[in-house]
PDB file of C-alpha atoms and ligand atoms in Angstrom:
ATOM      1  CA  MET A   1      57.635  72.513  46.184  1.00  0.00           C
ATOM      2  CA  ASP A   2      54.964  72.728  43.474  1.00  0.00           C
ATOM      3  CA  LYS A   3      52.938  69.865  44.873  1.00  0.00           C
ATOM      4  CA  LYS A   4      50.438  70.368  47.656  1.00  0.00           C
ATOM      5  CA  VAL A   5      51.866  68.649  50.720  1.00  0.00           C
ATOM      6  CA  LEU A   6      50.466  67.714  54.139  1.00  0.00           C
ATOM      7  CA  VAL A   7      52.549  66.818  57.182  1.00  0.00           C
ATOM      8  CA  ALA A   8      50.366  64.640  59.454  1.00  0.00           C
ATOM      9  CA  TYR A   9      51.808  63.493  62.740  1.00  0.00           C
ATOM     10  CA  PHE A  10      51.152  61.759  66.040  1.00  0.00           C
ATOM     11  CA  SER A  11      53.261  62.642  69.053  1.00  0.00           C
ATOM     12  CA  CYS A  12      52.856  61.907  72.746  1.00  0.00           C
ATOM     13  CA  THR A  13      55.854  63.580  74.353  1.00  0.00           C
ATOM     14  CA  GLY A  14      56.489  66.292  71.775  1.00  0.00           C
ATOM     15  CA  ILE A  15      59.561  64.928  69.999  1.00  0.00           C
ATOM     16  CA  THR A  16      57.867  63.969  66.728  1.00  0.00           C
ATOM     17  CA  LYS A  17      55.776  67.137  66.955  1.00  0.00           C
ATOM     18  CA  SER A  18      58.846  69.385  66.929  1.00  0.00           C
ATOM     19  CA  VAL A  19      60.300  67.538  63.909  1.00  0.00           C
ATOM     20  CA  ALA A  20      56.924  67.724  62.118  1.00  0.00           C
ATOM     21  CA  GLU A  21      56.748  71.465  62.653  1.00  0.00           C
ATOM     22  CA  ILE A  22      60.195  72.112  61.176  1.00  0.00           C
ATOM     23  CA  LEU A  23      59.501  69.714  58.288  1.00  0.00           C
ATOM     24  CA  ALA A  24      56.203  71.449  57.452  1.00  0.00           C
ATOM     25  CA  ASP A  25      57.936  74.793  57.544  1.00  0.00           C
ATOM     26  CA  VAL A  26      60.821  73.671  55.309  1.00  0.00           C
ATOM     27  CA  VAL A  27      58.483  72.043  52.776  1.00  0.00           C
ATOM     28  CA  GLY A  28      55.847  74.778  52.936  1.00  0.00           C
ATOM     29  CA  ALA A  29      53.262  72.146  53.862  1.00  0.00           C
ATOM     30  CA  ASP A  30      50.051  72.250  55.849  1.00  0.00           C
ATOM     31  CA  ILE A  31      50.241  70.475  59.172  1.00  0.00           C
ATOM     32  CA  TYR A  32      47.771  68.175  60.962  1.00  0.00           C
ATOM     33  CA  GLU A  33      48.083  66.575  64.379  1.00  0.00           C
ATOM     34  CA  MET A  34      46.398  63.199  65.019  1.00  0.00           C
ATOM     35  CA  LYS A  35      44.885  63.790  68.434  1.00  0.00           C
ATOM     36  CA  PRO A  36      43.711  60.620  70.142  1.00  0.00           C
ATOM     37  CA  GLU A  37      40.130  60.741  71.396  1.00  0.00           C
ATOM     38  CA  VAL A  38      41.502  59.486  74.709  1.00  0.00           C
ATOM     39  CA  PRO A  39      44.884  61.142  75.306  1.00  0.00           C
ATOM     40  CA  TYR A  40      47.762  58.908  76.415  1.00  0.00           C
ATOM     41  CA  THR A  41      48.824  59.411  80.030  1.00  0.00           C
ATOM     42  CA  ASP A  42      52.353  58.687  81.263  1.00  0.00           C
ATOM     43  CA  ALA A  43      51.040  55.418  82.712  1.00  0.00           C
ATOM     44  CA  ASP A  44      49.552  54.526  79.310  1.00  0.00           C
ATOM     45  CA  LEU A  45      52.983  54.961  77.718  1.00  0.00           C
ATOM     46  CA  ASN A  46      54.865  52.749  80.178  1.00  0.00           C
ATOM     47  CA  TRP A  47      56.337  50.054  77.960  1.00  0.00           C
ATOM     48  CA  MET A  48      57.709  48.199  80.958  1.00  0.00           C
ATOM     49  CA  ASP A  49      54.170  47.513  82.139  1.00  0.00           C
ATOM     50  CA  LYS A  50      52.673  44.690  80.108  1.00  0.00           C
ATOM     51  CA  LYS A  51      49.209  45.879  81.080  1.00  0.00           C
ATOM     52  CA  SER A  52      49.644  49.541  80.133  1.00  0.00           C
ATOM     53  CA  ARG A  53      47.383  50.864  77.387  1.00  0.00           C
ATOM     54  CA  SER A  54      50.208  51.119  74.841  1.00  0.00           C
ATOM     55  CA  SER A  55      51.400  47.562  75.615  1.00  0.00           C
ATOM     56  CA  VAL A  56      47.879  46.149  75.288  1.00  0.00           C
ATOM     57  CA  GLU A  57      47.154  48.059  72.058  1.00  0.00           C
ATOM     58  CA  MET A  58      50.429  47.126  70.429  1.00  0.00           C
ATOM     59  CA  LYS A  59      49.847  43.444  71.168  1.00  0.00           C
ATOM     60  CA  ASP A  60      46.490  43.634  69.407  1.00  0.00           C
ATOM     61  CA  PRO A  61      46.923  44.186  65.655  1.00  0.00           C
ATOM     62  CA  SER A  62      43.217  44.999  65.334  1.00  0.00           C
ATOM     63  CA  SER A  63      43.228  47.862  67.852  1.00  0.00           C
ATOM     64  CA  ARG A  64      42.389  51.218  66.230  1.00  0.00           C
ATOM     65  CA  PRO A  65      42.578  54.070  68.755  1.00  0.00           C
ATOM     66  CA  ALA A  66      40.106  56.773  67.705  1.00  0.00           C
ATOM     67  CA  ILE A  67      41.235  60.181  66.447  1.00  0.00           C
ATOM     68  CA  VAL A  68      39.361  63.350  67.386  1.00  0.00           C
ATOM     69  CA  ASP A  69      39.045  65.195  64.079  1.00  0.00           C
ATOM     70  CA  LYS A  70      39.724  64.761  60.382  1.00  0.00           C
ATOM     71  CA  VAL A  71      41.896  66.478  57.785  1.00  0.00           C
ATOM     72  CA  SER A  72      39.490  68.911  56.146  1.00  0.00           C
ATOM     73  CA  ASN A  73      40.397  68.283  52.511  1.00  0.00           C
ATOM     74  CA  ILE A  74      42.615  65.268  51.986  1.00  0.00           C
ATOM     75  CA  MET A  75      41.741  65.294  48.286  1.00  0.00           C
ATOM     76  CA  GLY A  76      43.749  68.477  47.901  1.00  0.00           C
ATOM     77  CA  TYR A  77      47.095  66.839  48.781  1.00  0.00           C
ATOM     78  CA  GLU A  78      49.378  64.899  46.465  1.00  0.00           C
ATOM     79  CA  VAL A  79      52.026  64.088  49.042  1.00  0.00           C
ATOM     80  CA  VAL A  80      51.389  63.259  52.694  1.00  0.00           C
ATOM     81  CA  PHE A  81      54.228  62.923  55.183  1.00  0.00           C
ATOM     82  CA  VAL A  82      53.117  60.759  58.103  1.00  0.00           C
ATOM     83  CA  GLY A  83      55.154  61.061  61.303  1.00  0.00           C
ATOM     84  CA  PHE A  84      55.043  59.114  64.580  1.00  0.00           C
ATOM     85  CA  PRO A  85      57.169  57.758  67.438  1.00  0.00           C
ATOM     86  CA  ILE A  86      58.391  54.195  66.977  1.00  0.00           C
ATOM     87  CA  TRP A  87      56.522  51.960  69.447  1.00  0.00           C
ATOM     88  CA  TRP A  88      57.666  48.378  69.821  1.00  0.00           C
ATOM     89  CA  TYR A  89      59.803  48.632  66.671  1.00  0.00           C
ATOM     90  CA  THR A  90      56.934  49.834  64.492  1.00  0.00           C
ATOM     91  CA  ALA A  91      54.236  52.513  64.080  1.00  0.00           C
ATOM     92  CA  PRO A  92      51.606  52.968  66.795  1.00  0.00           C
ATOM     93  CA  ASN A  93      48.201  51.520  65.821  1.00  0.00           C
ATOM     94  CA  ILE A  94      46.695  55.010  65.693  1.00  0.00           C
ATOM     95  CA  ILE A  95      48.645  55.440  62.437  1.00  0.00           C
ATOM     96  CA  ASN A  96      46.567  52.582  60.990  1.00  0.00           C
ATOM     97  CA  THR A  97      43.464  54.429  62.215  1.00  0.00           C
ATOM     98  CA  PHE A  98      44.623  57.539  60.363  1.00  0.00           C
ATOM     99  CA  LEU A  99      45.465  55.727  57.127  1.00  0.00           C
ATOM    100  CA  GLU A 100      42.159  53.826  57.130  1.00  0.00           C
ATOM    101  CA  SER A 101      40.205  57.080  57.511  1.00  0.00           C
ATOM    102  CA  TYR A 102      40.916  58.352  53.969  1.00  0.00           C
ATOM    103  CA  ASP A 103      41.358  57.222  50.391  1.00  0.00           C
ATOM    104  CA  PHE A 104      45.020  57.761  49.524  1.00  0.00           C
ATOM    105  CA  SER A 105      44.756  56.386  45.958  1.00  0.00           C
ATOM    106  CA  GLY A 106      47.175  58.171  43.661  1.00  0.00           C
ATOM    107  CA  LYS A 107      48.945  59.890  46.544  1.00  0.00           C
ATOM    108  CA  THR A 108      52.438  59.426  47.884  1.00  0.00           C
ATOM    109  CA  ILE A 109      52.810  58.756  51.611  1.00  0.00           C
ATOM    110  CA  ILE A 110      56.263  59.280  53.080  1.00  0.00           C
ATOM    111  CA  LEU A 111      56.891  58.035  56.586  1.00  0.00           C
ATOM    112  CA  PHE A 112      59.092  59.720  59.157  1.00  0.00           C
ATOM    113  CA  ALA A 113      59.566  58.813  62.778  1.00  0.00           C
ATOM    114  CA  THR A 114      61.481  59.478  65.955  1.00  0.00           C
ATOM    115  CA  SER A 115      62.686  56.755  68.302  1.00  0.00           C
ATOM    116  CA  GLY A 116      65.026  55.879  71.107  1.00  0.00           C
ATOM    117  CA  GLY A 117      67.316  54.370  68.482  1.00  0.00           C
ATOM    118  CA  SER A 118      65.271  51.754  66.607  1.00  0.00           C
ATOM    119  CA  GLY A 119      64.741  51.947  62.861  1.00  0.00           C
ATOM    120  CA  PHE A 120      61.520  51.379  60.918  1.00  0.00           C
ATOM    121  CA  GLY A 121      61.772  47.581  61.033  1.00  0.00           C
ATOM    122  CA  LYS A 122      58.675  46.216  59.312  1.00  0.00           C
ATOM    123  CA  THR A 123      56.669  49.427  59.627  1.00  0.00           C
ATOM    124  CA  VAL A 124      55.852  49.698  55.907  1.00  0.00           C
ATOM    125  CA  GLU A 125      54.454  46.151  55.951  1.00  0.00           C
ATOM    126  CA  LYS A 126      52.348  46.937  58.999  1.00  0.00           C
ATOM    127  CA  LEU A 127      50.886  50.041  57.360  1.00  0.00           C
ATOM    128  CA  LYS A 128      50.533  48.844  53.773  1.00  0.00           C
ATOM    129  CA  ASN A 129      47.283  46.989  54.384  1.00  0.00           C
ATOM    130  CA  SER A 130      45.730  50.168  55.749  1.00  0.00           C
ATOM    131  CA  VAL A 131      46.031  52.057  52.447  1.00  0.00           C
ATOM    132  CA  SER A 132      44.657  51.359  49.000  1.00  0.00           C
ATOM    133  CA  PRO A 133      46.989  49.498  46.609  1.00  0.00           C
ATOM    134  CA  GLU A 134      46.867  52.596  44.410  1.00  0.00           C
ATOM    135  CA  ALA A 135      48.703  54.620  47.049  1.00  0.00           C
ATOM    136  CA  LYS A 136      52.486  54.749  47.193  1.00  0.00           C
ATOM    137  CA  ILE A 137      53.948  54.333  50.657  1.00  0.00           C
ATOM    138  CA  LYS A 138      57.641  55.038  51.213  1.00  0.00           C
ATOM    139  CA  GLU A 139      59.721  54.367  54.283  1.00  0.00           C
ATOM    140  CA  GLY A 140      61.282  57.815  54.576  1.00  0.00           C
ATOM    141  CA  ARG A 141      63.564  58.539  57.519  1.00  0.00           C
ATOM    142  CA  ILE A 142      64.058  58.247  61.238  1.00  0.00           C
ATOM    143  CA  LEU A 143      64.654  61.869  62.210  1.00  0.00           C
ATOM    144  CA  ASN A 144      66.261  61.683  65.644  1.00  0.00           C
ATOM    145  CA  GLY A 145      68.399  64.314  67.346  1.00  0.00           C
ATOM    146  CA  LYS A 146      66.630  67.495  66.224  1.00  0.00           C
ATOM    147  CA  PRO A 147      67.428  67.514  62.500  1.00  0.00           C
ATOM    148  CA  SER A 148      68.360  70.930  61.140  1.00  0.00           C
ATOM    149  CA  ARG A 149      66.402  72.751  58.449  1.00  0.00           C
ATOM    150  CA  GLY A 150      69.309  72.140  56.089  1.00  0.00           C
ATOM    151  CA  GLU A 151      69.252  68.377  56.688  1.00  0.00           C
ATOM    152  CA  LEU A 152      65.510  68.260  56.114  1.00  0.00           C
ATOM    153  CA  ALA A 153      65.776  70.382  52.986  1.00  0.00           C
ATOM    154  CA  SER A 154      68.403  68.081  51.488  1.00  0.00           C
ATOM    155  CA  TRP A 155      66.305  65.009  52.331  1.00  0.00           C
ATOM    156  CA  ILE A 156      63.296  66.586  50.575  1.00  0.00           C
ATOM    157  CA  LYS A 157      65.480  67.324  47.560  1.00  0.00           C
ATOM    158  CA  ASP A 158      66.730  63.697  47.494  1.00  0.00           C
ATOM    159  CA  LEU A 159      63.146  62.454  47.540  1.00  0.00           C
ATOM    160  CA  GLY A 160      62.689  64.160  44.174  1.00  0.00           C
ATOM    161  CA  LEU A 161      58.959  64.654  44.647  1.00  0.00           C
TER     162      LEU A 161
HETATM  163  C1  LIG B   1      55.038  52.553  74.235  1.00  0.00           C
HETATM  164  C2  LIG B   1      56.368  52.984  73.711  1.00  0.00           C
HETATM  165  C3  LIG B   1      57.137  52.094  72.997  1.00  0.00           C
HETATM  166  C4  LIG B   1      58.382  52.481  72.464  1.00  0.00           C
HETATM  167  N1  LIG B   1      59.103  51.578  71.749  1.00  0.00           N
HETATM  168  C5  LIG B   1      60.289  51.959  71.219  1.00  0.00           C
HETATM  169  C6  LIG B   1      61.064  51.064  70.419  1.00  0.00           C
HETATM  170  O1  LIG B   1      60.665  49.914  70.144  1.00  0.00           O
HETATM  171  N2  LIG B   1      62.267  51.487  69.943  1.00  0.00           N
HETATM  172  C7  LIG B   1      62.751  52.736  70.203  1.00  0.00           C
HETATM  173  O2  LIG B   1      63.838  53.075  69.756  1.00  0.00           O
HETATM  174  N3  LIG B   1      62.028  53.634  70.943  1.00  0.00           N
HETATM  175  C8  LIG B   1      60.819  53.283  71.452  1.00  0.00           C
HETATM  176  N4  LIG B   1      60.090  54.183  72.183  1.00  0.00           N
HETATM  177  C9  LIG B   1      60.603  55.561  72.348  1.00  0.00           C
HETATM  178  C10 LIG B   1      59.942  56.562  71.408  1.00  0.00           C
HETATM  179  O3  LIG B   1      59.957  56.090  70.054  1.00  0.00           O
HETATM  180  C11 LIG B   1      60.672  57.917  71.412  1.00  0.00           C
HETATM  181  O4  LIG B   1      60.791  58.389  72.732  1.00  0.00           O
HETATM  182  C12 LIG B   1      59.966  58.937  70.532  1.00  0.00           C
HETATM  183  O5  LIG B   1      60.898  59.917  70.103  1.00  0.00           O
HETATM  184  C13 LIG B   1      58.808  59.634  71.240  1.00  0.00           C
HETATM  185  O6  LIG B   1      58.176  60.523  70.343  1.00  0.00           O
HETATM  186  P1  LIG B   1      57.016  61.540  70.775  1.00  0.00           P
HETATM  187  O7  LIG B   1      57.600  62.502  71.801  1.00  0.00           O
HETATM  188  O8  LIG B   1      56.664  62.246  69.526  1.00  0.00           O
HETATM  189  O9  LIG B   1      55.885  60.745  71.343  1.00  0.00           O
HETATM  190  C14 LIG B   1      58.853  53.811  72.692  1.00  0.00           C
HETATM  191  C15 LIG B   1      58.067  54.703  73.425  1.00  0.00           C
HETATM  192  C16 LIG B   1      56.835  54.310  73.922  1.00  0.00           C
HETATM  193  C17 LIG B   1      56.001  55.302  74.694  1.00  0.00           C
END
């Protein structure tokens, strides 16, 4: 692709990470991992526990888990793929933290996610307020079941970036 592309992702158990790595390789993009300042433990991720960290955060729309470091030159990218696991039918709040950390005006953000089966639901709505109105944010795809390089390449082609 002629455009300069970044694949930015958040992943707790490695599933989104492995998709992000193949995607970055297929696109020829740089890759950036959103590392939480306080890593999520297994107990934090227990969605059956109403008091677990992930349950508490996802019930609080204003929660913004901190990220350790920043993308060094966001200005240099025209297209940013943003990947994450679906939590409670939407994006984890740390994705809002990421989006609110930069000015994405004039850039295209394409979402991708992995899940136990859920789709994006209202994810775009949840994330829209975290980016400037001059940024384009597209739903993209749920990429479950280890997508092949070929599948990813044809998706990228369909996006017509
Ligand atoms: C707190 C929490 C909430 C989740 N909520 C959903 C959900 O609503 N729908 C779904 O299909 N999967 C849900 N999952 C499963 C993850 O989306 C899925 O395992 C994902 O592939 C994990 O990606 P990762 O290894 O990159 O963290 C949830 C997982 C966690 C930890």
